[in-house]
Every structure is written in C-alpha cells, then in structure tokens.
mmCIF file of C-alpha atoms in Angstrom:
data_model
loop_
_atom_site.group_PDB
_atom_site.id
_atom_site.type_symbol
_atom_site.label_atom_id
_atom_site.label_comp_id
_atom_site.label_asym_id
_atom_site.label_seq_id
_atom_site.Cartn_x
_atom_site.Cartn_y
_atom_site.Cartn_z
ATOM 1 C CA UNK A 477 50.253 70.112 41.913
ATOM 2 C CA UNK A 478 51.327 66.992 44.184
ATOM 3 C CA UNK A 479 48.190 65.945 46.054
ATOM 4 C CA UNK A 480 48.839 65.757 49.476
ATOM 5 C CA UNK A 481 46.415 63.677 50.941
ATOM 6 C CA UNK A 482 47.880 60.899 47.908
ATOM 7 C CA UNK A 483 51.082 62.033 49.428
ATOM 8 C CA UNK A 484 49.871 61.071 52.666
ATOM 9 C CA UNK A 485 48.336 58.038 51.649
ATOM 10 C CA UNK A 486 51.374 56.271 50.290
ATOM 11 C CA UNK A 487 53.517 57.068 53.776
ATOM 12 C CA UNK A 488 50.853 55.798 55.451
ATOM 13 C CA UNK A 489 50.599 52.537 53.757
ATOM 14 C CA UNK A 490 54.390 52.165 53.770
ATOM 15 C CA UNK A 491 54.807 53.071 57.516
ATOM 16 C CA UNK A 492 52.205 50.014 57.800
ATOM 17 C CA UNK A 493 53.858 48.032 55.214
ATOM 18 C CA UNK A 494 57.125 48.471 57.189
ATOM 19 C CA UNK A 495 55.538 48.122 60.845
ATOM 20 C CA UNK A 496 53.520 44.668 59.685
ATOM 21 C CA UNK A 497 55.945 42.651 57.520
ATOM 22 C CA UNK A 498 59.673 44.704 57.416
ATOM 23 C CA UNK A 499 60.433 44.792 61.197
ATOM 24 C CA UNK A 500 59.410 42.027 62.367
ATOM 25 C CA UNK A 501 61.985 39.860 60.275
ATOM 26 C CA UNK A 502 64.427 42.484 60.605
ATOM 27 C CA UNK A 503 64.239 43.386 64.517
ATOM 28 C CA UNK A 504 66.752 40.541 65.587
ATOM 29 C CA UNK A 505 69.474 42.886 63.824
ATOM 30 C CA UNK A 506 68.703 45.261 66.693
ATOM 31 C CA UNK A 507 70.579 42.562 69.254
ATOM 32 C CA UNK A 508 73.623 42.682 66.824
ATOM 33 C CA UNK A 509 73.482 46.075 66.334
ATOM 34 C CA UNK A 510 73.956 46.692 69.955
ATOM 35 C CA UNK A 511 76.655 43.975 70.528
ATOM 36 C CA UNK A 512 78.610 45.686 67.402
ATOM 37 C CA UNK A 513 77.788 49.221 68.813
ATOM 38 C CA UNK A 514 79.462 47.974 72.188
ATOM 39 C CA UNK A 515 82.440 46.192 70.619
ATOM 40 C CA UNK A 516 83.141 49.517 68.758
ATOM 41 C CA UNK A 517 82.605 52.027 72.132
ATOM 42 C CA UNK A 518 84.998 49.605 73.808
ATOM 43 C CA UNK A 519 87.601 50.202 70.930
ATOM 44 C CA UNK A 520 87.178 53.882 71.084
ATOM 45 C CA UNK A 521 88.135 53.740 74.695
ATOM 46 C CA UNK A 522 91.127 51.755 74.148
ATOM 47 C CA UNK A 523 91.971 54.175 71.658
ATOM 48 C CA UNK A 524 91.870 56.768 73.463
ATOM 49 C CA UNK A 525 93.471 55.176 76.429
ATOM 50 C CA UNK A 526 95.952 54.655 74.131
ATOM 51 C CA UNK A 527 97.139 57.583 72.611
ATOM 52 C CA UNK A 528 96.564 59.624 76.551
ATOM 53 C CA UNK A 529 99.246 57.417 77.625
ATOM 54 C CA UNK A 530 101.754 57.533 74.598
ATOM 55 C CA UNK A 531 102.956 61.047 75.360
ATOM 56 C CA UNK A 532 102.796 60.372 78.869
ATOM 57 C CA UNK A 533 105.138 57.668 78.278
ATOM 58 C CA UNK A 534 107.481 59.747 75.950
ATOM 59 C CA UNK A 535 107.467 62.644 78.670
ATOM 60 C CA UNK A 536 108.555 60.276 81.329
ATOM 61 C CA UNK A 537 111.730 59.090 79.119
ATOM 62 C CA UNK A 538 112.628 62.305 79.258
ATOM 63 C CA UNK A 539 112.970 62.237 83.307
ATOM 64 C CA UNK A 540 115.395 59.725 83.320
ATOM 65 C CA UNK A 541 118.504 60.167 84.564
ATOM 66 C CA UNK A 542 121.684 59.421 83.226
ATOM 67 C CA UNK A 543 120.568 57.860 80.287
ATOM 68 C CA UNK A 544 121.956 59.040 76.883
ATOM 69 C CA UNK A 545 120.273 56.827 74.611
ATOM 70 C CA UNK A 546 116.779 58.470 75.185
ATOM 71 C CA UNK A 547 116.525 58.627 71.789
ATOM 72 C CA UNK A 548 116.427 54.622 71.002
ATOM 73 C CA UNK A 549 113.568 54.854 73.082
ATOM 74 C CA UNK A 550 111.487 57.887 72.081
ATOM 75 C CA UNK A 551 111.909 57.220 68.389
ATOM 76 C CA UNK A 552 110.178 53.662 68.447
ATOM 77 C CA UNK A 553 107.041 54.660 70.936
ATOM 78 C CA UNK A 554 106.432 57.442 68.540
ATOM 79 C CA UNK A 555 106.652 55.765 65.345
ATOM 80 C CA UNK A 556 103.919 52.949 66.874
ATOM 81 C CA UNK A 557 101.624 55.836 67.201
ATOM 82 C CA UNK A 558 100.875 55.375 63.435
ATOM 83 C CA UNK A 559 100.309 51.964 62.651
ATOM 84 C CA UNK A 560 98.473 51.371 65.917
ATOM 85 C CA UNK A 561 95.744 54.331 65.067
ATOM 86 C CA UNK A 562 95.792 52.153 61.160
ATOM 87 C CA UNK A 563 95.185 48.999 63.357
ATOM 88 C CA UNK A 564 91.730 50.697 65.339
ATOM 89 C CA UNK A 565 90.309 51.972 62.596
ATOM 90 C CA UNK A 566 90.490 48.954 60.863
ATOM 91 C CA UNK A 567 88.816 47.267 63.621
ATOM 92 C CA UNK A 568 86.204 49.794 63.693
ATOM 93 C CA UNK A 569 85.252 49.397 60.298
ATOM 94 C CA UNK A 570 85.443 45.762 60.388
ATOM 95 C CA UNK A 571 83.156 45.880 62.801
ATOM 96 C CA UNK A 572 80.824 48.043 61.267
ATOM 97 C CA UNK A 573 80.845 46.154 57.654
ATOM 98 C CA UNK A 574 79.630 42.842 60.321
ATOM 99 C CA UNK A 575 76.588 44.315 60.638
ATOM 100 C CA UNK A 576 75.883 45.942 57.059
ATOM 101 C CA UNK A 577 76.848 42.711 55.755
ATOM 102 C CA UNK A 578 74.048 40.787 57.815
ATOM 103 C CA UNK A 579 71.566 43.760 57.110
ATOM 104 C CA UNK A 580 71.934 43.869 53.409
ATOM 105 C CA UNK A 581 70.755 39.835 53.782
ATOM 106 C CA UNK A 582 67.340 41.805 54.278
ATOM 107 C CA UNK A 583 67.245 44.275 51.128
ATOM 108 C CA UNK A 584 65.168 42.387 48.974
ATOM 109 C CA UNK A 585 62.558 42.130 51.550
ATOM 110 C CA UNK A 586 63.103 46.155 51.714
ATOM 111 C CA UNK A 587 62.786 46.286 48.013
ATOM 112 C CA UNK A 588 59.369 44.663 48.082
ATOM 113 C CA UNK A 589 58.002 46.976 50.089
ATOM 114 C CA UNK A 590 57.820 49.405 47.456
ATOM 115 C CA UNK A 591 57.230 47.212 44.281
ATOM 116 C CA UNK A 592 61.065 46.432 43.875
ATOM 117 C CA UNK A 593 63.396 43.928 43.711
ATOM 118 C CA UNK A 594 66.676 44.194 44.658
ATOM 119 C CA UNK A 595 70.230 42.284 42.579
ATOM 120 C CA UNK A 596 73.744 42.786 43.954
ATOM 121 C CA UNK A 597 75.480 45.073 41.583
ATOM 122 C CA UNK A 598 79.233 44.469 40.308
ATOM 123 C CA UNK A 599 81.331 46.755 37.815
ATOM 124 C CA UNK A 600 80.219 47.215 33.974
ATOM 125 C CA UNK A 601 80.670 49.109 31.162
ATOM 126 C CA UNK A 602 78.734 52.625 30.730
ATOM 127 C CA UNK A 603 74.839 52.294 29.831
ATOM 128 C CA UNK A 604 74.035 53.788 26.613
ATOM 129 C CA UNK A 605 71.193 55.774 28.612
ATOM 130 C CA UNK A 606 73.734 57.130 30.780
ATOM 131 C CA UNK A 607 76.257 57.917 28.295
ATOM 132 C CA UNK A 608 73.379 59.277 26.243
ATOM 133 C CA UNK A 609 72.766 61.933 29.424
ATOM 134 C CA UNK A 610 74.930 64.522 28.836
ATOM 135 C CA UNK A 611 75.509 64.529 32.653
ATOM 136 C CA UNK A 612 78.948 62.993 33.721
ATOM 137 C CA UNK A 613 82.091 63.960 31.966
ATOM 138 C CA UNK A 614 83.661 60.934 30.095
ATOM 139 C CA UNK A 615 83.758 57.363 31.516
ATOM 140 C CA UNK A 616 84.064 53.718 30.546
ATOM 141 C CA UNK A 617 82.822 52.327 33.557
ATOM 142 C CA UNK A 618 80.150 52.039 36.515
ATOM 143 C CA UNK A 619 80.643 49.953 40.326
ATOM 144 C CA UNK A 620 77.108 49.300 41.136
ATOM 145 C CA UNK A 621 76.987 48.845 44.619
ATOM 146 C CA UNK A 622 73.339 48.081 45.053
ATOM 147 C CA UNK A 623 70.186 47.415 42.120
ATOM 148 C CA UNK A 624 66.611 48.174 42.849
ATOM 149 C CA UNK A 625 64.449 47.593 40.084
ATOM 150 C CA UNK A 626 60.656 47.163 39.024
ATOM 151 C CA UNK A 627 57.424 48.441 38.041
ATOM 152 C CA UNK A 628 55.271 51.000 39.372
ATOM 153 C CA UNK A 629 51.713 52.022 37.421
ATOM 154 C CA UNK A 630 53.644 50.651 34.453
ATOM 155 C CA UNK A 631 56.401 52.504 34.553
ATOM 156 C CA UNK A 632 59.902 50.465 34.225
ATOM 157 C CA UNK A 633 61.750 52.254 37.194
ATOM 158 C CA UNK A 634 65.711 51.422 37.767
ATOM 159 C CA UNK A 635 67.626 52.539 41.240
ATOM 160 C CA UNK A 636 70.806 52.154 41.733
ATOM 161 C CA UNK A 637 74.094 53.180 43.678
ATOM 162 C CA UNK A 638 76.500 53.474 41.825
ATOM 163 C CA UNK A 639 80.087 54.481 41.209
ATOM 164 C CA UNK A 640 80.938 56.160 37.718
ATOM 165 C CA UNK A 641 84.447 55.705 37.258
ATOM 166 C CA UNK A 642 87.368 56.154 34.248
ATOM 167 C CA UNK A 643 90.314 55.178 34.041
ATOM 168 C CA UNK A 644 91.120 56.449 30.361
ATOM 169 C CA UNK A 645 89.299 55.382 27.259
ATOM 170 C CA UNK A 646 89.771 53.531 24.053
ATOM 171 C CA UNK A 647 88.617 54.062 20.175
ATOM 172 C CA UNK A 648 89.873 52.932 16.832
ATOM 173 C CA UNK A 649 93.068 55.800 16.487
ATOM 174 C CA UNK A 650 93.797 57.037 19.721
ATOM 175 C CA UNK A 651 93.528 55.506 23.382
ATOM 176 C CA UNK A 652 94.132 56.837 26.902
ATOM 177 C CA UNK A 653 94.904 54.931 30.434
ATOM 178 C CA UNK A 654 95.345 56.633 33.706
ATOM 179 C CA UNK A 655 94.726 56.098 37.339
ATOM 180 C CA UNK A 656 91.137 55.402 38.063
ATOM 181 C CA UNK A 657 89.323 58.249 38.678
ATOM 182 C CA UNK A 658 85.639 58.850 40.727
ATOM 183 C CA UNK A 659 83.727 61.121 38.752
ATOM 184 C CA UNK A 660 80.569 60.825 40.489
ATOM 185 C CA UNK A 661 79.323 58.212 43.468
ATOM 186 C CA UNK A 662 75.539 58.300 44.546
ATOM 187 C CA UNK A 663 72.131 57.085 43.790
ATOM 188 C CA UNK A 664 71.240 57.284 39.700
ATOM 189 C CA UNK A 665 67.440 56.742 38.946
ATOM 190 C CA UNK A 666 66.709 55.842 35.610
ATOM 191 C CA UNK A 667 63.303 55.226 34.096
ATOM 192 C CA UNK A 668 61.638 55.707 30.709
ATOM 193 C CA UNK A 669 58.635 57.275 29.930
ATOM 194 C CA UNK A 670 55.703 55.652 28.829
ATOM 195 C CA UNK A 671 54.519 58.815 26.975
ATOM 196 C CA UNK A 672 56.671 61.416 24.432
ATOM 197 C CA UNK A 673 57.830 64.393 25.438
ATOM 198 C CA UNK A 674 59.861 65.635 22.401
ATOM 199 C CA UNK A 675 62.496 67.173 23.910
ATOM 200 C CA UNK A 676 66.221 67.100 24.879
ATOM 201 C CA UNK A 677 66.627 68.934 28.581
ATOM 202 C CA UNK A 678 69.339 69.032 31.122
ATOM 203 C CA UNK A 679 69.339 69.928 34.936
ATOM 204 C CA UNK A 680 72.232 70.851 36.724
ATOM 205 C CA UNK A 681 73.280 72.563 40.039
ATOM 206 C CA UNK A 682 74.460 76.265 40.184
ATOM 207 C CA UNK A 683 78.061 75.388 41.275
ATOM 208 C CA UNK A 684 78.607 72.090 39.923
ATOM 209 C CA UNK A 685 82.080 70.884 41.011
ATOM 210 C CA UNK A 686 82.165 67.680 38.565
ATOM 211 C CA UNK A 687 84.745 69.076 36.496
ATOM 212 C CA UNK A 688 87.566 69.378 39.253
ATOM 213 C CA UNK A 689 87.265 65.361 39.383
ATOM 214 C CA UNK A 690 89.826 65.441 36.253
ATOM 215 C CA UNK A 691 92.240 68.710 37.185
ATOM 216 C CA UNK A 692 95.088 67.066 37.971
ATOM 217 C CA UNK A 693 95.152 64.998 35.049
ATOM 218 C CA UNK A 694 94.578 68.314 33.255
ATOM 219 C CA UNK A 695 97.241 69.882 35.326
ATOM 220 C CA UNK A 696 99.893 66.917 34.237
ATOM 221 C CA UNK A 697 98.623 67.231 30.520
ATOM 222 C CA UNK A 698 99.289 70.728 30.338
ATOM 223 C CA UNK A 699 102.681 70.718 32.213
ATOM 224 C CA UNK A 700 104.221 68.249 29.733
ATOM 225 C CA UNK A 701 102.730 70.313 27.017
ATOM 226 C CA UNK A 702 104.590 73.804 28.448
ATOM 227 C CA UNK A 703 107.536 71.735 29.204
ATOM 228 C CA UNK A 704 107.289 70.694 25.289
ATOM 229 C CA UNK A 705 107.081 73.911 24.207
ATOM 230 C CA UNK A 706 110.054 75.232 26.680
ATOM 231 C CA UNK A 707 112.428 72.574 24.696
ATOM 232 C CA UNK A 708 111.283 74.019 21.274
ATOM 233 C CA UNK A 709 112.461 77.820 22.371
ATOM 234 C CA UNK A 710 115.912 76.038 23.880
ATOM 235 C CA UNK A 711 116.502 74.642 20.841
ATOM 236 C CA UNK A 712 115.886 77.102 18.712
ATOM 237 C CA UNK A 713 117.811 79.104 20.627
ATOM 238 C CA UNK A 714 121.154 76.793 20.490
ATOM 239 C CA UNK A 715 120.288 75.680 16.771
ATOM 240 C CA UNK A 716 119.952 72.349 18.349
ATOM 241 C CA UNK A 717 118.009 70.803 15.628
ATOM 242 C CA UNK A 718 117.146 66.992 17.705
ATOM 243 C CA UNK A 719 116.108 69.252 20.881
ATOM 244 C CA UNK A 720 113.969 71.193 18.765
ATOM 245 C CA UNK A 721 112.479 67.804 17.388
ATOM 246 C CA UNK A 722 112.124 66.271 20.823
ATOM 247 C CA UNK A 723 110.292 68.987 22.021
ATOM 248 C CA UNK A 724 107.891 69.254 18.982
ATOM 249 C CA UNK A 725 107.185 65.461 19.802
ATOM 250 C CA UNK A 726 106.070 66.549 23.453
ATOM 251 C CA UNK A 727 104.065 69.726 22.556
ATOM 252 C CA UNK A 728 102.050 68.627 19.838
ATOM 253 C CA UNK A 729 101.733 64.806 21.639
ATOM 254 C CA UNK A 730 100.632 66.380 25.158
ATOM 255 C CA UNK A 731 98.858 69.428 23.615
ATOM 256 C CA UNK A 732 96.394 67.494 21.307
ATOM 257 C CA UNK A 733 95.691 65.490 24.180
ATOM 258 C CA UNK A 734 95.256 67.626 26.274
ATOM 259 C CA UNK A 735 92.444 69.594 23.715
ATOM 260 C CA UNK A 736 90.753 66.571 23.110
ATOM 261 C CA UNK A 737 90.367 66.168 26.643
ATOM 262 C CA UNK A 738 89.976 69.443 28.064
ATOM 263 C CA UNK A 739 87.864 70.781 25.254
ATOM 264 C CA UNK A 740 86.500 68.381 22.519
ATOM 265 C CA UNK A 741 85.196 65.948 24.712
ATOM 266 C CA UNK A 742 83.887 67.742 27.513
ATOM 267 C CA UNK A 743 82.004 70.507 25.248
ATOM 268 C CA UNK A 744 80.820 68.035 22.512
ATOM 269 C CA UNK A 745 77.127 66.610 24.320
ATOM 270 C CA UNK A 746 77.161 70.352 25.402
ATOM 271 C CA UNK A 747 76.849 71.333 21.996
ATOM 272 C CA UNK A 748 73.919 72.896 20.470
ATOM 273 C CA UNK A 749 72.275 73.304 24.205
ATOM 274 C CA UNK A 750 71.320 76.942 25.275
ATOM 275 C CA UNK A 751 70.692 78.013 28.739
ATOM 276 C CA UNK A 752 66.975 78.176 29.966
ATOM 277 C CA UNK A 753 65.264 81.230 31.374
ATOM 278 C CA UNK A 754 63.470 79.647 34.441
ATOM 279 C CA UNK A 755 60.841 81.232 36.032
ATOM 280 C CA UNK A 756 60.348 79.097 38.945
ATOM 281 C CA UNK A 757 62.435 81.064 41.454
ATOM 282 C CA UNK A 758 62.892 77.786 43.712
ATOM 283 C CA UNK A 759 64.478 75.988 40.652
ATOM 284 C CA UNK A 760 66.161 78.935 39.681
ATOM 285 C CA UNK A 761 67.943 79.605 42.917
ATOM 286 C CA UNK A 762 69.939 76.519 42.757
ATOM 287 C CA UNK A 763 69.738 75.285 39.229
ATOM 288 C CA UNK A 764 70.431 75.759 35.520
ATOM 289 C CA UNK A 765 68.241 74.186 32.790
ATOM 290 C CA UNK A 766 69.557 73.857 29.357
ATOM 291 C CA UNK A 767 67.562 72.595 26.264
ATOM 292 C CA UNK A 768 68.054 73.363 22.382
ATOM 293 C CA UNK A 769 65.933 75.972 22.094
ATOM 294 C CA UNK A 770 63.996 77.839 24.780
ATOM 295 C CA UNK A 771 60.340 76.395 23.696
ATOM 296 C CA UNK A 772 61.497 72.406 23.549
ATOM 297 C CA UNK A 773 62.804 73.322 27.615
ATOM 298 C CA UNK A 774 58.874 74.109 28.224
ATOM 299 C CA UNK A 775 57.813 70.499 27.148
ATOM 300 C CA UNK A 776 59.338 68.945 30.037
ATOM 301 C CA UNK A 777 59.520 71.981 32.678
ATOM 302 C CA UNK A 778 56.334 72.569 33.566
ATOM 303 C CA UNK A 779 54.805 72.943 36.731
ATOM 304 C CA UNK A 780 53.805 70.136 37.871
ATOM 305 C CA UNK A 781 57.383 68.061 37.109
ATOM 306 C CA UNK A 782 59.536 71.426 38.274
ATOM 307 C CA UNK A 783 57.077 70.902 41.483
ATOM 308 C CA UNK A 784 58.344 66.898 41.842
ATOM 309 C CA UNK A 785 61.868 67.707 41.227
ATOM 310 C CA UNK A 786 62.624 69.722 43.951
ATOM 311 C CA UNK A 787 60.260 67.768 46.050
ATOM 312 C CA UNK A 788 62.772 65.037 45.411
ATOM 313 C CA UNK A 789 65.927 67.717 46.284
ATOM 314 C CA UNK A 790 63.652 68.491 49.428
ATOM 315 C CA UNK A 791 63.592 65.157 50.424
ATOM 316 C CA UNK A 792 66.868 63.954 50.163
ATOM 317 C CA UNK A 793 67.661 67.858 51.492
ATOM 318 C CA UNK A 794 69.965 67.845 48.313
ATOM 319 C CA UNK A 795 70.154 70.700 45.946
ATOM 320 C CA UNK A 796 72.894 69.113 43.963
ATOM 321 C CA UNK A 797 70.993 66.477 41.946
ATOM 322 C CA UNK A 798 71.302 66.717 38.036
ATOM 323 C CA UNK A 799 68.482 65.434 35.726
ATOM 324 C CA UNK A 800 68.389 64.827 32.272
ATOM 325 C CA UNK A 801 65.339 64.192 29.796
ATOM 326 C CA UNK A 802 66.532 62.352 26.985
ATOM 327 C CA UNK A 803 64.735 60.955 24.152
ATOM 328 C CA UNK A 804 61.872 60.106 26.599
ATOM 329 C CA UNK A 805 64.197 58.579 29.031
ATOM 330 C CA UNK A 806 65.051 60.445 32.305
ATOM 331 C CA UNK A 807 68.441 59.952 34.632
ATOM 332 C CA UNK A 808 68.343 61.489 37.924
ATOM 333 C CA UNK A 809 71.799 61.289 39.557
ATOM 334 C CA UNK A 810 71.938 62.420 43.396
ATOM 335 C CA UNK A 811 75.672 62.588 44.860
ATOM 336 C CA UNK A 812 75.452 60.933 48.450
ATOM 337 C CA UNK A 813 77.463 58.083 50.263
ATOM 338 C CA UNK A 814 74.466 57.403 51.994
ATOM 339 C CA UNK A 815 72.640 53.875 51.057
ATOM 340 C CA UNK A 816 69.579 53.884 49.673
ATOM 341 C CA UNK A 817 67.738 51.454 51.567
ATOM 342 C CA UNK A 818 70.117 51.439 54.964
ATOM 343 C CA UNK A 819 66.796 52.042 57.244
ATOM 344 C CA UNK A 820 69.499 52.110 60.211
ATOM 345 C CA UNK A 821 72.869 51.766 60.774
ATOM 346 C CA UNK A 822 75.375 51.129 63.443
ATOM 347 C CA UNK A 823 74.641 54.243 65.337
ATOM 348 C CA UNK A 824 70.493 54.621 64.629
ATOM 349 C CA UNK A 825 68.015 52.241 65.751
ATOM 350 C CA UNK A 826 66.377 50.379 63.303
ATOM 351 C CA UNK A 827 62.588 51.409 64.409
ATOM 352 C CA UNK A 828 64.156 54.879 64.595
ATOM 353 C CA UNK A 829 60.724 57.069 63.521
ATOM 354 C CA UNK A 830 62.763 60.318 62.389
ATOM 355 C CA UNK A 831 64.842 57.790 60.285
ATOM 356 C CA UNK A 832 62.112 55.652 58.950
ATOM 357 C CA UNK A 833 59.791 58.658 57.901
ATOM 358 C CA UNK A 834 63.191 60.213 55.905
ATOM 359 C CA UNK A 835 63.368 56.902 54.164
ATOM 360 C CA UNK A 836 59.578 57.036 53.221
ATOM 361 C CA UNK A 837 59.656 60.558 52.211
ATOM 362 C CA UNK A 838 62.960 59.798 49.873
ATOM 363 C CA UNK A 839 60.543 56.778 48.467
ATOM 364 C CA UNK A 840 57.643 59.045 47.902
ATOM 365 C CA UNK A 841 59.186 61.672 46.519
ATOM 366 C CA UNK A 842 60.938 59.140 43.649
ATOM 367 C CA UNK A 843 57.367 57.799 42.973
ATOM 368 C CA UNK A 844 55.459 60.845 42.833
ATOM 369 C CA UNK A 845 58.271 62.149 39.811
ATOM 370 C CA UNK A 846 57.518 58.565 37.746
ATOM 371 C CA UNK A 847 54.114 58.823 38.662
ATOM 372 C CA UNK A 848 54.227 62.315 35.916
ATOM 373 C CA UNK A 849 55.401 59.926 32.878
ATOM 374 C CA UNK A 850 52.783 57.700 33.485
ATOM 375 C CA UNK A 851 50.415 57.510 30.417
ATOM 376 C CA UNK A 852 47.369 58.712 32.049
ATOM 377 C CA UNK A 853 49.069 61.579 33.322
ATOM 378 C CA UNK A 854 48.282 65.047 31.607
ATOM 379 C CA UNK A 855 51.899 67.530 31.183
ATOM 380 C CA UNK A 856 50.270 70.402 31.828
ATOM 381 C CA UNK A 857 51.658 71.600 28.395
#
C-alpha cells in the first residue's frame, strides 16, 4: 500500500523546494508572460476584426451599381481570406514559442528539484530497451524533445518526451522507405530495476488505437496487391502471357510486403504472450496484461505495483499508458502533448497552485512506482 503521509511528505517538501529556490529565479517570466499574453489577445482581435469585415466587404460589392466586373473584385478579397488566417496563426505561435523558448532556459533548475538533470534531446536511432518492449509497432527512430535523467534511492531513472517515428526500415535482404510516420508522441519513463523479477509482462489499454498509425500504408499495400491480382485474372483471361507476368510481379511483390508488415512483424514480440486474468477490477476496467504464462504475470502484478500504476494513470488522469517489464527493465510510455516540466504556460500563471500541485502529484506518482524496484523494497510475492 502507498503510504500516504510519505505521499504527503514528498509534496510537501517539493511545494517548499519550488516556493524557496524554483520561483524566485523563474518569477521574472511572469512579466513576459503577460506582455506575450497581450501581444497574442491583441492578434485575436485583429483577427477577428478581420474576418467580421471581409464578408461585409464582399456584401457591399454586391450593392454596386452598374458594375459588371464584380467578380474581379469578389474573387481576390475572398481568396486573401486564406493566407491571411495562415499569416495570424503563425504569429500566434511565434509568439507563444518566445516564451517557451525563454522558459525552457529554466528546466535544469526544474530538473534539480527532483534529483534530475535535464539535456536537450535531438533525433536517434531506437534504444534497444525500447525496441526490446514489445510496446510500439516497428520503428527506426525517436525525436527526443526533452531528457530528464538521474538517480533516486539508487535507482537509474530516465524521462523523456519523445517522438517515436518510422519512416520504413532496413535489413540485410529486404528494405522499406515511406513517408514518416508518428507512431506514438508522449512522455516514456524508463528505469531498471535494481532487484530481479523474472518475468516478461506487458500493459496495455483496452482500446489501444496504435495500430491505425500505419492503415493507410496498409491500405496502399493491399490495393497494389488486389490490383496485382486483378491483372493476373485479365490476363489469363485474354491469354496475354506478359500481362499475366506483370501482374504476378505486383501480387506477389505488394502481397509479401504487405504480410511481412501487416502480420510477421506486428505479431512476432506478441508471440508466445497469453492474456492475464486480472483481478484488480480498477486495472481490469481499462487494461489488458499479458505475460507468458499466467504465474510469471503474478511476479510483477502484485498489489502494491498494480496500486502505483494506476496511481500514476490517476495522476496524469490518463488511462491510456502502456507498461512493459522486461528483463528487469521497465518502459512506461504515456501519450500526451503536454510537457513534462511546463509548470505554466502562456495562458496559466506560473505560481498557479491547481497547476503546481498537478505537476507535483505527476512527480510523486513516477517516484513512488521506482521507489517498488528499489532493493530494499519487499514484492509482496
């Protein structure tokens, strides 16, 4: 069971952290935050200003007289409606990344509050230890927006947001390339534990909607394949023997790709894993469990970690969070465009209390789960 007055403990000490040594190099950002805020109300208004008096303008074309080129007119003011809603949006945002920018000067003072340190991420190839997950569909690379990393009671703890992308893949025989694709873009928390657990055991959400990410590749796949196959029967049909040849390159080229992808590579981490009865009805309400056999799933979900899981769904009041347990390493991937340390932003003060206690909460939560694979820590098993 989590101990609450622990619980309470560490939110009190990093409410004091934050009040003594965060704000008070931070609170200047306040001023800018305003003078942004009031550069981007003003460009609302003239937005709206704007487009008000666009169809009043086209409407009044319309009440001139004896004018047969209305047209010239008309065509123009409503074409500008376009790039000129493009050209205050930009401006919005532009404004908006002028203050992130000059906040995220302040993240590794953040990061310290909790034992962290934080590095400026970049794109990379695929971790082993994510790859090794069994939680994302096939990838060759990850956009790491933001890295907070450290220690805490000797556990190696890794945060970071991050972007898994792919944009096809490459081996020895065969190799793919297509359009860069998001297949997941949120907050991954990776740490390993400092005691074994000798299992293999997987987390997911109910209604998991990961695999659409790839349907319209699917989709063009398959079409190319039917299309293949529609050129076989039309050649068979006229005895034309280079149409029938043509289309045998296009059904069994697109079809084998499209089984390797579809099937073979999306089932193979699956395989071997069998679904967990769960008998905590919380957990069970919004997740599956899988493991390789229904006793190595016990190992890791016992109480007291099913109890810090959704604690950690509670606090980021997401139920779509997948976990994986690993050879003794555990991924936690949370889908959210939200950033991880963004204690305000444009719109919310940055001594917002509401805010600031989420933030803490979100903190706690992610400690109290390492704080299980600590070595000192008894599993309950």
């Amino acid at each position: 069971m989590i101990n609450k007055s622990k619980n309470n403990e560490l939110k009190q000490k990093f409410k004091h952290t934050y009040a003594t040594q965060v704000y008070p190099q931070i609170k200047n950002l306040e001023q800018l935050r305003i003078k942004c805020l009031t550069l981007t109300f003003f460009v609302y208004i003239l937005a709206i200003l704007f487009f008000m008096y666009l169809p009043i303008m086209i409407s009044h074309i319309f009440t001139i007289p004896n004018y047969e080129n209305k047209l010239i007119l008309i065509l123009p003011l409503s074409m500008f409606g376009l790039p000129a809603l493009a050209v205050f949006i930009f401006l919005i945002s532009k404004i908006s990344s002028i203050y992130t920018k000059s906040f995220k000067k302040y993240y590794n003072l953040l990061a310290e509050s909790v034992g962290l340190k934080w590095v400026q991420g970049d794109m990379a190839g695929i971790p082993e230890n994510i790859k090794n997950s069994k939680l994302f569909l096939p990838a060759n690379k990850i956009k790491y927006d933001d890295i907070f990393a450290g220690k805490y009671k000797d556990v190696s703890i890794r945060i970071t947001e991050s972007e898994i992308i792919d944009d096809g893949y490459q081996t020895k025989n065969s190799s793919e390339s297509h359009p860069p694709i998001s297949l997941f873009k949120g907050v991954i928390i990776n740490f390993k534990s400092n005691k074994n657990i000798p299992c293999t055991t997987l987390i997911k959400p109910k209604i998991d909607f990961i695999w659409h990410k790839k349907l319209f590749n699917y989709f063009v796949v398959l079409f190319w394949t039917v299309f293949g196959f529609a050129v076989i029967i039309g050649g068979i049909m006229q005895l034309d023997f280079m149409e029938v040849i043509a289309g045998l390159v296009f059904f069994f080229g697109f079809g084998s790709w499209f089984v390797y992808s579809c099937f073979i590579r999306e089932i193979h981490d699956k395989k071997g894993l069998l679904k967990i009865k769960l008998e905590d009805v919380k957990l069970a309400k919004y997740y599956n469990a899988y493991s390789y056999s229904q006793i190595e799933g016990r190992y890791l979900l016992t109480t007291a970690f099913i109890e810090r899981f959704m604690n950690v769904s509670e606090a980021f009041n997401n139920y779509k969070i997948r976990c994986s347990y690993v050879d003794n390493n555990l991924v936690l991937a949370i889908p959210t465009r939200k950033n991880m340390f963004e204690i305000g932003n444009l719109y919310i003060s940055l001594n917002n209390p509401n805010h600031i206690d989420k933030l803490i909460d979100e903190i706690i939560s992610i400690l109290l789960l390492v704080d299980y694979f600590k070595l000192d820590t008894n599993t309950n098993l």
